[in-house]
């Protein structure tokens, strides 16, 4: 009996991970990799940002079933411009990681579905041509 119970728990864990983890990262920009020419420098960085959402109809409990809108718009250009002129950037990549949003989902429960706090990690990198 315990073998079946362990197998069902393992199946439930795998199913849960399959449903939750694909939404943990989002790639905003990813260029095809090109060979860098001589004199090219590499630029990269990361920072935590607020990617919170608010229900379109902020009515308690009903808000769980309503679409949510982002309070802060995360744009790749805002981070890539830290590397320099966009015309000189190659091999660009900007990723947004939402892994910390999973434990922070408690804020959505506490606010009855109206608001969800989501600390997201934005990382960017690019090669800068001379």
GROMACS .gro file of N, CA and C in nm:
model
  390
    1UNK      N    1   0.081  -0.120   0.000
    1UNK     CA    2   0.000   0.000   0.000
    1UNK      C    3   0.085   0.126   0.000
    2UNK      N    4   0.194   0.127   0.078
    2UNK     CA    5   0.278   0.245   0.085
    2UNK      C    6   0.344   0.275  -0.048
    3UNK      N    7   0.374   0.172  -0.125
    3UNK     CA    8   0.437   0.192  -0.255
    3UNK      C    9   0.345   0.269  -0.349
    4UNK      N   10   0.217   0.239  -0.347
    4UNK     CA   11   0.120   0.309  -0.431
    4UNK      C   12   0.105   0.453  -0.384
    5UNK      N   13   0.101   0.475  -0.256
    5UNK     CA   14   0.087   0.609  -0.202
    5UNK      C   15   0.208   0.694  -0.239
    6UNK      N   16   0.327   0.636  -0.228
    6UNK     CA   17   0.448   0.709  -0.264
    6UNK      C   18   0.448   0.743  -0.413
    7UNK      N   19   0.404   0.648  -0.494
    7UNK     CA   20   0.398   0.671  -0.639
    7UNK      C   21   0.297   0.782  -0.672
    8UNK      N   22   0.184   0.783  -0.606
    8UNK     CA   23   0.084   0.887  -0.635
    8UNK      C   24   0.134   1.025  -0.588
    9UNK      N   25   0.206   1.029  -0.477
    9UNK     CA   26   0.261   1.156  -0.430
    9UNK      C   27   0.366   1.208  -0.527
   10UNK      N   28   0.449   1.116  -0.575
   10UNK     CA   29   0.552   1.154  -0.672
   10UNK      C   30   0.488   1.205  -0.801
   11UNK      N   31   0.383   1.139  -0.846
   11UNK     CA   32   0.312   1.183  -0.967
   11UNK      C   33   0.252   1.321  -0.948
   12UNK      N   34   0.194   1.345  -0.830
   12UNK     CA   35   0.136   1.475  -0.801
   12UNK      C   36   0.243   1.584  -0.798
   13UNK      N   37   0.358   1.553  -0.741
   13UNK     CA   38   0.468   1.649  -0.737
   13UNK      C   39   0.517   1.683  -0.877
   14UNK      N   40   0.533   1.583  -0.961
   14UNK     CA   41   0.578   1.606  -1.098
   14UNK      C   42   0.475   1.687  -1.176
   15UNK      N   43   0.347   1.655  -1.159
   15UNK     CA   44   0.241   1.730  -1.227
   15UNK      C   45   0.239   1.875  -1.182
   16UNK      N   46   0.253   1.899  -1.052
   16UNK     CA   47   0.254   2.035  -0.999
   16UNK      C   48   0.372   2.115  -1.054
   17UNK      N   49   0.490   2.053  -1.055
   17UNK     CA   50   0.609   2.121  -1.107
   17UNK      C   51   0.593   2.152  -1.255
   18UNK      N   52   0.530   2.062  -1.328
   18UNK     CA   53   0.510   2.082  -1.472
   18UNK      C   54   0.417   2.200  -1.498
   19UNK      N   55   0.319   2.220  -1.411
   19UNK     CA   56   0.225   2.330  -1.430
   19UNK      C   57   0.279   2.464  -1.380
   20UNK      N   58   0.360   2.462  -1.276
   20UNK     CA   59   0.407   2.587  -1.214
   20UNK      C   60   0.534   2.640  -1.278
   21UNK      N   61   0.635   2.555  -1.299
   21UNK     CA   62   0.768   2.601  -1.339
   21UNK      C   63   0.777   2.664  -1.477
   22UNK      N   64   0.699   2.625  -1.579
   22UNK     CA   65   0.715   2.691  -1.709
   22UNK      C   66   0.688   2.841  -1.705
   23UNK      N   67   0.611   2.890  -1.611
   23UNK     CA   68   0.582   3.032  -1.603
   23UNK      C   69   0.683   3.108  -1.520
   24UNK      N   70   0.790   3.043  -1.477
   24UNK     CA   71   0.885   3.107  -1.387
   24UNK      C   72   0.985   3.197  -1.458
   25UNK      N   73   1.003   3.183  -1.587
   25UNK     CA   74   1.098   3.266  -1.661
   25UNK      C   75   1.037   3.308  -1.795
   26UNK      N   76   1.072   3.427  -1.834
   26UNK     CA   77   1.022   3.481  -1.960
   26UNK      C   78   1.138   3.551  -2.030
   27UNK      N   79   1.159   3.518  -2.156
   27UNK     CA   80   1.264   3.584  -2.233
   27UNK      C   81   1.202   3.696  -2.315
   28UNK      N   82   1.246   3.819  -2.290
   28UNK     CA   83   1.193   3.934  -2.363
   28UNK      C   84   1.263   3.954  -2.496
   29UNK      N   85   1.395   3.934  -2.498
   29UNK     CA   86   1.475   3.950  -2.620
   29UNK      C   87   1.582   3.842  -2.620
   30UNK      N   88   1.599   3.776  -2.733
   30UNK     CA   89   1.709   3.683  -2.751
   30UNK      C   90   1.746   3.683  -2.898
   31UNK      N   91   1.861   3.743  -2.929
   31UNK     CA   92   1.909   3.748  -3.066
   31UNK      C   93   1.976   3.617  -3.104
   32UNK      N   94   1.978   3.591  -3.233
   32UNK     CA   95   2.058   3.479  -3.282
   32UNK      C   96   2.204   3.513  -3.256
   33UNK      N   97   2.279   3.416  -3.213
   33UNK     CA   98   2.420   3.439  -3.180
   33UNK      C   99   2.501   3.465  -3.306
   34UNK      N  100   2.575   3.576  -3.302
   34UNK     CA  101   2.666   3.610  -3.411
   34UNK      C  102   2.806   3.618  -3.355
   35UNK      N  103   2.903   3.587  -3.439
   35UNK     CA  104   3.042   3.600  -3.396
   35UNK      C  105   3.074   3.747  -3.374
   36UNK      N  106   3.138   3.774  -3.264
   36UNK     CA  107   3.176   3.911  -3.232
   36UNK      C  108   3.304   3.948  -3.303
   37UNK      N  109   3.311   4.071  -3.349
   37UNK     CA  110   3.433   4.118  -3.415
   37UNK      C  111   3.534   4.161  -3.309
   38UNK      N  112   3.654   4.189  -3.354
   38UNK     CA  113   3.761   4.231  -3.263
   38UNK      C  114   3.722   4.364  -3.198
   39UNK      N  115   3.756   4.379  -3.072
   39UNK     CA  116   3.727   4.503  -3.001
   39UNK      C  117   3.589   4.506  -2.939
   40UNK      N  118   3.514   4.398  -2.951
   40UNK     CA  119   3.379   4.393  -2.894
   40UNK      C  120   3.388   4.369  -2.744
   41UNK      N  121   3.311   4.444  -2.667
   41UNK     CA  122   3.308   4.425  -2.522
   41UNK      C  123   3.175   4.364  -2.481
   42UNK      N  124   3.175   4.301  -2.364
   42UNK     CA  125   3.054   4.234  -2.315
   42UNK      C  126   2.993   4.317  -2.202
   43UNK      N  127   2.863   4.329  -2.204
   43UNK     CA  128   2.790   4.403  -2.102
   43UNK      C  129   2.682   4.312  -2.045
   44UNK      N  130   2.671   4.307  -1.914
   44UNK     CA  131   2.566   4.225  -1.852
   44UNK      C  132   2.532   4.282  -1.715
   45UNK      N  133   2.418   4.241  -1.664
   45UNK     CA  134   2.376   4.286  -1.533
   45UNK      C  135   2.245   4.222  -1.494
   46UNK      N  136   2.204   4.246  -1.371
   46UNK     CA  137   2.075   4.198  -1.324
   46UNK      C  138   2.029   4.286  -1.209
   47UNK      N  139   1.899   4.287  -1.188
   47UNK     CA  140   1.843   4.360  -1.075
   47UNK      C  141   1.703   4.308  -1.046
   48UNK      N  142   1.659   4.332  -0.924
   48UNK     CA  143   1.524   4.293  -0.883
   48UNK      C  144   1.429   4.407  -0.913
   49UNK      N  145   1.312   4.374  -0.967
   49UNK     CA  146   1.211   4.473  -1.000
   49UNK      C  147   1.075   4.427  -0.946
   50UNK      N  148   0.983   4.520  -0.937
   50UNK     CA  149   0.847   4.490  -0.892
   50UNK      C  150   0.761   4.458  -1.013
   51UNK      N  151   0.712   4.336  -1.022
   51UNK     CA  152   0.627   4.294  -1.134
   51UNK      C  153   0.488   4.257  -1.081
   52UNK      N  154   0.435   4.342  -0.993
   52UNK     CA  155   0.306   4.316  -0.930
   52UNK      C  156   0.191   4.332  -1.028
   53UNK      N  157   0.080   4.267  -0.995
   53UNK     CA  158  -0.040   4.275  -1.079
   53UNK      C  159  -0.160   4.316  -0.996
   54UNK      N  160  -0.259   4.373  -1.064
   54UNK     CA  161  -0.382   4.419  -1.002
   54UNK      C  162  -0.498   4.368  -1.085
   55UNK      N  163  -0.603   4.323  -1.018
   55UNK     CA  164  -0.720   4.271  -1.089
   55UNK      C  165  -0.789   4.382  -1.167
   56UNK      N  166  -0.839   4.348  -1.285
   56UNK     CA  167  -0.909   4.447  -1.368
   56UNK      C  168  -1.036   4.494  -1.296
   57UNK      N  169  -1.107   4.402  -1.233
   57UNK     CA  170  -1.224   4.437  -1.151
   57UNK      C  171  -1.188   4.405  -1.006
   58UNK      N  172  -1.145   4.504  -0.929
   58UNK     CA  173  -1.097   4.478  -0.793
   58UNK      C  174  -1.209   4.455  -0.691
   59UNK      N  175  -1.287   4.351  -0.713
   59UNK     CA  176  -1.393   4.314  -0.620
   59UNK      C  177  -1.344   4.189  -0.545
   60UNK      N  178  -1.339   4.194  -0.411
   60UNK     CA  179  -1.287   4.080  -0.335
   60UNK      C  180  -1.352   3.948  -0.377
   61UNK      N  181  -1.277   3.843  -0.379
   61UNK     CA  182  -1.311   3.706  -0.417
   61UNK      C  183  -1.339   3.695  -0.566
   62UNK      N  184  -1.418   3.784  -0.622
   62UNK     CA  185  -1.445   3.783  -0.767
   62UNK      C  186  -1.315   3.807  -0.843
   63UNK      N  187  -1.224   3.882  -0.783
   63UNK     CA  188  -1.097   3.917  -0.846
   63UNK      C  189  -1.010   3.795  -0.875
   64UNK      N  190  -1.031   3.684  -0.802
   64UNK     CA  191  -0.957   3.561  -0.831
   64UNK      C  192  -0.981   3.512  -0.973
   65UNK      N  193  -1.100   3.540  -1.025
   65UNK     CA  194  -1.140   3.489  -1.157
   65UNK      C  195  -1.129   3.593  -1.267
   66UNK      N  196  -1.087   3.713  -1.233
   66UNK     CA  197  -1.071   3.821  -1.329
   66UNK      C  198  -0.928   3.825  -1.383
   67UNK      N  199  -0.910   3.877  -1.504
   67UNK     CA  200  -0.773   3.897  -1.554
   67UNK      C  201  -0.702   4.003  -1.470
   68UNK      N  202  -0.571   3.992  -1.464
   68UNK     CA  203  -0.488   4.088  -1.391
   68UNK      C  204  -0.404   4.167  -1.489
   69UNK      N  205  -0.375   4.290  -1.453
   69UNK     CA  206  -0.292   4.376  -1.536
   69UNK      C  207  -0.163   4.410  -1.460
   70UNK      N  208  -0.053   4.424  -1.532
   70UNK     CA  209   0.075   4.458  -1.470
   70UNK      C  210   0.076   4.602  -1.423
   71UNK      N  211   0.128   4.625  -1.304
   71UNK     CA  212   0.141   4.761  -1.253
   71UNK      C  213   0.265   4.830  -1.308
   72UNK      N  214   0.370   4.752  -1.334
   72UNK     CA  215   0.495   4.806  -1.389
   72UNK      C  216   0.528   4.729  -1.515
   73UNK      N  217   0.546   4.800  -1.624
   73UNK     CA  218   0.577   4.736  -1.751
   73UNK      C  219   0.728   4.717  -1.763
   74UNK      N  220   0.770   4.593  -1.779
   74UNK     CA  221   0.913   4.563  -1.791
   74UNK      C  222   0.947   4.556  -1.939
   75UNK      N  223   1.031   4.650  -1.985
   75UNK     CA  224   1.070   4.658  -2.126
   75UNK      C  225   1.218   4.626  -2.140
   76UNK      N  226   1.251   4.547  -2.240
   76UNK     CA  227   1.390   4.508  -2.263
   76UNK      C  228   1.478   4.629  -2.294
   77UNK      N  229   1.425   4.725  -2.368
   77UNK     CA  230   1.506   4.843  -2.405
   77UNK      C  231   1.553   4.923  -2.284
   78UNK      N  232   1.473   4.925  -2.177
   78UNK     CA  233   1.513   4.999  -2.056
   78UNK      C  234   1.640   4.943  -1.995
   79UNK      N  235   1.663   4.813  -2.012
   79UNK     CA  236   1.781   4.750  -1.954
   79UNK      C  237   1.898   4.744  -2.053
   80UNK      N  238   1.867   4.723  -2.180
   80UNK     CA  239   1.974   4.716  -2.280
   80UNK      C  240   2.038   4.852  -2.305
   81UNK      N  241   1.965   4.961  -2.284
   81UNK     CA  242   2.026   5.093  -2.307
   81UNK      C  243   2.135   5.124  -2.205
   82UNK      N  244   2.141   5.046  -2.098
   82UNK     CA  245   2.250   5.061  -2.001
   82UNK      C  246   2.383   5.014  -2.059
   83UNK      N  247   2.375   4.935  -2.166
   83UNK     CA  248   2.495   4.885  -2.232
   83UNK      C  249   2.544   4.978  -2.341
   84UNK      N  250   2.463   5.075  -2.379
   84UNK     CA  251   2.504   5.169  -2.482
   84UNK      C  252   2.401   5.183  -2.592
   85UNK      N  253   2.444   5.240  -2.704
   85UNK     CA  254   2.358   5.263  -2.819
   85UNK      C  255   2.302   5.131  -2.872
   86UNK      N  256   2.172   5.124  -2.892
   86UNK     CA  257   2.108   4.999  -2.935
   86UNK      C  258   2.155   4.954  -3.074
   87UNK      N  259   2.204   5.046  -3.156
   87UNK     CA  260   2.252   5.009  -3.289
   87UNK      C  261   2.384   4.932  -3.282
   88UNK      N  262   2.456   4.945  -3.171
   88UNK     CA  263   2.586   4.878  -3.156
   88UNK      C  264   2.577   4.748  -3.076
   89UNK      N  265   2.458   4.708  -3.035
   89UNK     CA  266   2.443   4.589  -2.953
   89UNK      C  267   2.412   4.467  -3.039
   90UNK      N  268   2.483   4.358  -3.013
   90UNK     CA  269   2.457   4.229  -3.079
   90UNK      C  270   2.450   4.121  -2.970
   91UNK      N  271   2.394   4.008  -3.007
   91UNK     CA  272   2.380   3.895  -2.914
   91UNK      C  273   2.308   3.937  -2.785
   92UNK      N  274   2.200   4.010  -2.803
   92UNK     CA  275   2.125   4.062  -2.689
   92UNK      C  276   2.038   3.953  -2.628
   93UNK      N  277   2.024   3.959  -2.496
   93UNK     CA  278   1.933   3.868  -2.427
   93UNK      C  279   1.885   3.934  -2.298
   94UNK      N  280   1.753   3.936  -2.280
   94UNK     CA  281   1.692   3.989  -2.158
   94UNK      C  282   1.593   3.886  -2.107
   95UNK      N  283   1.612   3.842  -1.983
   95UNK     CA  284   1.525   3.742  -1.921
   95UNK      C  285   1.463   3.799  -1.794
   96UNK      N  286   1.338   3.761  -1.769
   96UNK     CA  287   1.269   3.799  -1.646
   96UNK      C  288   1.236   3.670  -1.572
   97UNK      N  289   1.288   3.657  -1.451
   97UNK     CA  290   1.263   3.539  -1.368
   97UNK      C  291   1.156   3.566  -1.265
   98UNK      N  292   1.052   3.484  -1.267
   98UNK     CA  293   0.939   3.501  -1.174
   98UNK      C  294   0.938   3.395  -1.064
   99UNK      N  295   1.051   3.332  -1.038
   99UNK     CA  296   1.056   3.227  -0.937
   99UNK      C  297   1.017   3.273  -0.799
  100UNK      N  298   1.048   3.397  -0.763
  100UNK     CA  299   1.014   3.449  -0.630
  100UNK      C  300   0.867   3.483  -0.619
  101UNK      N  301   0.795   3.481  -0.728
  101UNK     CA  302   0.651   3.512  -0.725
  101UNK      C  303   0.570   3.398  -0.664
  102UNK      N  304   0.625   3.278  -0.668
  102UNK     CA  305   0.550   3.163  -0.617
  102UNK      C  306   0.525   3.176  -0.467
  103UNK      N  307   0.628   3.199  -0.382
  103UNK     CA  308   0.597   3.218  -0.240
  103UNK      C  309   0.525   3.350  -0.212
  104UNK      N  310   0.544   3.449  -0.298
  104UNK     CA  311   0.479   3.578  -0.278
  104UNK      C  312   0.332   3.574  -0.317
  105UNK      N  313   0.285   3.463  -0.371
  105UNK     CA  314   0.144   3.450  -0.410
  105UNK      C  315   0.052   3.459  -0.290
  106UNK      N  316   0.107   3.447  -0.172
  106UNK     CA  317   0.026   3.463  -0.051
  106UNK      C  318  -0.040   3.600  -0.046
  107UNK      N  319   0.024   3.701  -0.104
  107UNK     CA  320  -0.037   3.835  -0.105
  107UNK      C  321  -0.167   3.836  -0.184
  108UNK      N  322  -0.178   3.751  -0.286
  108UNK     CA  323  -0.303   3.743  -0.363
  108UNK      C  324  -0.414   3.682  -0.278
  109UNK      N  325  -0.379   3.586  -0.195
  109UNK     CA  326  -0.478   3.524  -0.106
  109UNK      C  327  -0.521   3.623   0.001
  110UNK      N  328  -0.425   3.694   0.061
  110UNK     CA  329  -0.456   3.789   0.167
  110UNK      C  330  -0.541   3.906   0.119
  111UNK      N  331  -0.523   3.946  -0.007
  111UNK     CA  332  -0.602   4.058  -0.061
  111UNK      C  333  -0.725   4.009  -0.135
  112UNK      N  334  -0.761   3.882  -0.117
  112UNK     CA  335  -0.880   3.821  -0.178
  112UNK      C  336  -0.879   3.832  -0.330
  113UNK      N  337  -0.760   3.818  -0.388
  113UNK     CA  338  -0.747   3.813  -0.533
  113UNK      C  339  -0.725   3.946  -0.602
  114UNK      N  340  -0.728   4.055  -0.528
  114UNK     CA  341  -0.721   4.188  -0.590
  114UNK      C  342  -0.579   4.222  -0.637
  115UNK      N  343  -0.478   4.194  -0.556
  115UNK     CA  344  -0.341   4.237  -0.585
  115UNK      C  345  -0.246   4.123  -0.559
  116UNK      N  346  -0.141   4.110  -0.640
  116UNK     CA  347  -0.036   4.012  -0.614
  116UNK      C  348   0.100   4.079  -0.629
  117UNK      N  349   0.178   4.072  -0.523
  117UNK     CA  350   0.315   4.123  -0.525
  117UNK      C  351   0.402   4.018  -0.592
  118UNK      N  352   0.491   4.061  -0.680
  118UNK     CA  353   0.578   3.968  -0.750
  118UNK      C  354   0.716   4.030  -0.768
  119UNK      N  355   0.812   3.991  -0.684
  119UNK     CA  356   0.949   4.037  -0.705
  119UNK      C  357   1.013   3.955  -0.817
  120UNK      N  358   1.049   4.020  -0.925
  120UNK     CA  359   1.106   3.950  -1.041
  120UNK      C  360   1.252   3.991  -1.059
  121UNK      N  361   1.329   3.899  -1.111
  121UNK     CA  362   1.471   3.924  -1.137
  121UNK      C  363   1.489   3.944  -1.287
  122UNK      N  364   1.538   4.062  -1.326
  122UNK     CA  365   1.565   4.090  -1.467
  122UNK      C  366   1.715   4.080  -1.489
  123UNK      N  367   1.754   3.997  -1.585
  123UNK     CA  368   1.897   3.987  -1.620
  123UNK      C  369   1.912   4.017  -1.768
  124UNK      N  370   2.019   4.088  -1.802
  124UNK     CA  371   2.042   4.127  -1.940
  124UNK      C  372   2.188   4.109  -1.974
  125UNK      N  373   2.213   4.086  -2.102
  125UNK     CA  374   2.351   4.079  -2.151
  125UNK      C  375   2.351   4.109  -2.301
  126UNK      N  376   2.462   4.165  -2.345
  126UNK     CA  377   2.479   4.198  -2.486
  126UNK      C  378   2.628   4.220  -2.514
  127UNK      N  379   2.663   4.205  -2.640
  127UNK     CA  380   2.797   4.239  -2.685
  127UNK      C  381   2.790   4.376  -2.751
  128UNK      N  382   2.883   4.463  -2.716
  128UNK     CA  383   2.884   4.600  -2.766
  128UNK      C  384   2.995   4.613  -2.869
  129UNK      N  385   2.955   4.648  -2.992
  129UNK     CA  386   3.053   4.666  -3.100
  129UNK      C  387   3.111   4.806  -3.094
  130UNK      N  388   3.237   4.821  -3.136
  130UNK     CA  389   3.301   4.954  -3.131
  130UNK      C  390   3.242   5.048  -3.234
   0.00000   0.00000   0.00000
